[in-house]
Amino acid sequence: MSRDRARRTLPGMFTVHTATSAPAGSRDALAALERNVGFIPNLAGVIAGSPVALNGFVGMQSALRGSRLTALEREVVGLTVSRVNDCAYSLAAHSRFAAAAGASEGLLAAVRDGASLEDERLERLRAFTEDVLAERGHVAAAFDAEETLEVLTQIAYTTLANFAADVSGAPVDDAFRALV
C-alpha cells in the first residue's frame, strides 16, 4: 500500500503529551528524553500515552548509546530504516541527529536517497540494514555477533519509531522540520 492510503486512525485518538499531561508512568522517561535531546520530541509525547511503550522506547535508546556502534553509525542505520519505511518524521529526526554526530550534507543526502556511501563501514551498515529489512531478517550476519545484534536492535528501535509516527500522525517538530 502507498503512503497516500486513507488514514485509519481516528482523529484525536493520539495525544502529544507534555511532561505534565503524560501519564505518571511516562514522566520520568520524558524527563530523561528532554535531558538528552534538549526538548520532548512530538513522537515521544505521543508514545508517552503508554508508559510501557515509552519506557521500552527510551530504554532501547539508552542501551544503544552504550553500543559499539558510533552515534553516526547508529544514525546511518536509523536513516536507512526510515527511508525504507517511508517515514518522514523519522527521516527528519535522524537527519538532525546524524548531522549532530558529524554527518555531512552529502552523506545525509546519499543515505536518504539510498545511494552507496563512500565510507566502507557506513556502506556496509547501510547495505546490511536494507538487506535485513528486504529479507525480513533472513540474511547472513555482516559483522561480528555483538555488532550484528546491535544493528538489529537499532533497526527494531527505529522501526518502532517509524510505525508509531505513521500510525499516530505525530507532527514533525520545528527542530526537525527543515530536514524534511
Coordinates of C-alpha atoms in Angstrom, one line a residue:
M1 CA 0.0 0.0 0.0
S2 CA 1.2 3.5 -0.7
R3 CA 1.5 6.3 1.8
D4 CA -1.4 8.2 0.3
R5 CA -3.8 5.5 1.5
A6 CA -6.6 6.7 3.8
R7 CA -5.6 7.0 7.4
R8 CA -7.5 4.6 9.5
T9 CA -6.6 6.2 12.8
L10 CA -9.5 8.2 14.4
P11 CA -8.9 11.9 14.6
G12 CA -7.8 12.9 18.1
M13 CA -7.0 9.3 19.1
F14 CA -3.4 10.1 19.9
T15 CA -2.3 13.0 22.1
V16 CA 1.1 14.7 22.0
H17 CA 1.8 14.6 25.7
T18 CA 3.9 17.1 27.7
A19 CA 5.8 16.4 30.9
T20 CA 2.7 17.5 32.8
S21 CA 0.0 15.9 30.7
A22 CA 1.6 12.4 30.3
P23 CA 0.5 9.5 32.5
A24 CA 2.5 9.3 35.7
G25 CA 4.4 6.2 34.5
S26 CA 5.8 8.1 31.5
R27 CA 7.0 11.3 33.2
D28 CA 10.5 10.1 34.3
A29 CA 11.2 8.7 30.7
L30 CA 10.0 12.0 29.2
A31 CA 12.3 13.9 31.6
A32 CA 15.2 11.7 30.5
L33 CA 14.5 12.4 26.9
E34 CA 14.3 16.1 27.5
R35 CA 17.7 16.0 29.2
N36 CA 19.2 14.0 26.3
V37 CA 17.6 15.8 23.4
G38 CA 17.0 19.2 24.8
F39 CA 13.2 19.1 24.3
I40 CA 10.5 16.5 24.2
P41 CA 10.0 15.4 20.6
N42 CA 6.4 15.1 19.5
L43 CA 6.8 11.4 18.8
A44 CA 8.0 10.8 22.4
G45 CA 5.0 12.8 23.5
V46 CA 2.7 10.5 21.5
I47 CA 4.4 7.3 22.7
A48 CA 4.1 8.7 26.3
G49 CA 0.4 7.7 26.1
S50 CA 1.6 4.2 27.0
P51 CA 4.1 4.1 29.8
V52 CA 5.1 0.6 28.8
A53 CA 5.8 1.7 25.2
L54 CA 7.7 4.9 26.2
N55 CA 9.8 3.1 28.8
G56 CA 10.7 0.4 26.3
F57 CA 11.5 3.1 23.7
V58 CA 13.7 5.1 26.0
G59 CA 15.3 2.0 27.4
M60 CA 16.3 0.9 23.9
Q61 CA 17.6 4.3 23.1
S62 CA 19.7 4.4 26.3
A63 CA 21.1 0.9 25.7
L64 CA 22.0 1.8 22.2
R65 CA 24.1 4.7 23.4
G66 CA 26.3 2.1 25.1
S67 CA 26.7 0.1 21.9
R68 CA 30.0 -0.4 20.0
L69 CA 28.4 1.4 17.1
T70 CA 29.2 5.1 17.0
A71 CA 26.5 7.7 17.1
L72 CA 27.0 8.3 13.4
E73 CA 26.8 4.6 12.6
R74 CA 23.5 4.3 14.5
E75 CA 22.1 7.3 12.7
V76 CA 23.0 5.8 9.3
V77 CA 21.1 2.7 10.3
G78 CA 18.2 4.9 11.6
L79 CA 18.1 6.9 8.4
T80 CA 18.2 3.8 6.2
V81 CA 15.3 2.2 8.2
S82 CA 13.3 5.4 8.0
R83 CA 13.9 5.7 4.2
V84 CA 12.9 2.1 3.6
N85 CA 9.8 2.5 5.8
D86 CA 9.0 5.9 4.2
C87 CA 8.7 7.7 7.5
A88 CA 9.0 11.5 7.0
Y89 CA 9.0 12.2 10.8
S90 CA 11.9 9.8 11.5
L91 CA 13.9 10.8 8.4
A92 CA 13.8 14.4 9.7
A93 CA 14.7 13.4 13.2
H94 CA 17.5 11.1 12.3
S95 CA 18.9 13.7 9.8
R96 CA 19.2 16.1 12.7
F97 CA 20.8 13.6 15.0
A98 CA 23.2 12.4 12.2
A99 CA 24.2 16.0 11.5
A100 CA 24.9 16.4 15.2
A101 CA 27.0 13.2 15.0
G102 CA 29.1 14.7 12.2
A103 CA 27.3 13.6 9.0
S104 CA 28.0 15.9 6.1
E105 CA 25.2 17.1 3.8
G106 CA 26.5 14.8 1.1
L107 CA 26.3 11.8 3.4
L108 CA 22.8 12.7 4.6
A109 CA 21.6 13.1 1.0
A110 CA 23.2 9.8 0.0
V111 CA 21.6 7.8 2.8
R112 CA 18.2 9.5 2.3
D113 CA 18.4 8.6 -1.4
G114 CA 19.5 5.0 -0.8
A115 CA 22.8 5.6 -2.7
S116 CA 26.1 3.8 -1.9
L117 CA 28.3 5.6 0.6
E118 CA 31.9 6.3 0.2
D119 CA 32.9 5.2 3.7
E120 CA 33.3 1.4 3.6
R121 CA 31.9 0.7 7.1
L122 CA 29.0 3.1 6.7
E123 CA 28.2 1.5 3.4
R124 CA 28.3 -2.0 5.0
L125 CA 25.9 -0.8 7.7
R126 CA 23.5 0.8 5.1
A127 CA 23.5 -2.2 2.8
F128 CA 23.1 -4.7 5.7
T129 CA 20.2 -2.7 7.1
E130 CA 18.5 -2.6 3.7
D131 CA 19.0 -6.4 3.3
V132 CA 17.7 -7.2 6.8
L133 CA 14.5 -5.2 6.0
A134 CA 14.0 -6.5 2.5
E135 CA 14.6 -10.1 3.6
R136 CA 12.8 -9.8 6.9
G137 CA 15.9 -10.9 8.8
H138 CA 16.8 -13.9 6.6
V139 CA 20.3 -12.8 5.9
A140 CA 23.9 -13.7 6.8
A141 CA 25.5 -11.5 9.5
A142 CA 27.7 -8.8 8.1
F143 CA 29.5 -8.0 11.3
D144 CA 30.6 -10.0 14.4
A145 CA 27.8 -11.3 16.6
E146 CA 27.8 -8.4 19.0
E147 CA 27.7 -5.7 16.4
T148 CA 25.1 -7.6 14.3
L149 CA 22.8 -7.8 17.3
E150 CA 23.3 -4.1 18.0
V151 CA 22.4 -3.2 14.4
L152 CA 19.3 -5.3 14.7
T153 CA 18.4 -3.5 17.9
Q154 CA 18.8 -0.1 16.2
I155 CA 16.6 -1.4 13.3
A156 CA 14.0 -2.5 15.9
Y157 CA 14.1 0.8 17.7
T158 CA 13.8 2.8 14.6
T159 CA 11.0 0.6 13.2
L160 CA 9.1 1.2 16.4
A161 CA 9.6 5.0 16.0
N162 CA 8.6 4.8 12.3
F163 CA 5.4 2.9 12.9
A164 CA 4.4 5.0 15.9
A165 CA 5.0 8.2 14.0
D166 CA 3.0 7.0 11.0
V167 CA 0.1 5.4 12.8
S168 CA -0.3 8.4 15.2
G169 CA 0.3 11.1 12.6
A170 CA 2.8 12.7 15.0
P171 CA 3.6 16.2 13.7
V172 CA 7.2 16.8 12.8
D173 CA 8.9 19.0 15.4
D174 CA 10.0 22.5 14.4
A175 CA 13.6 21.4 15.3
F176 CA 13.4 18.7 12.6
R177 CA 11.2 20.5 10.0
A178 CA 14.0 22.0 8.0
L179 CA 15.3 18.5 7.4
V180 CA 12.1 17.0 5.9

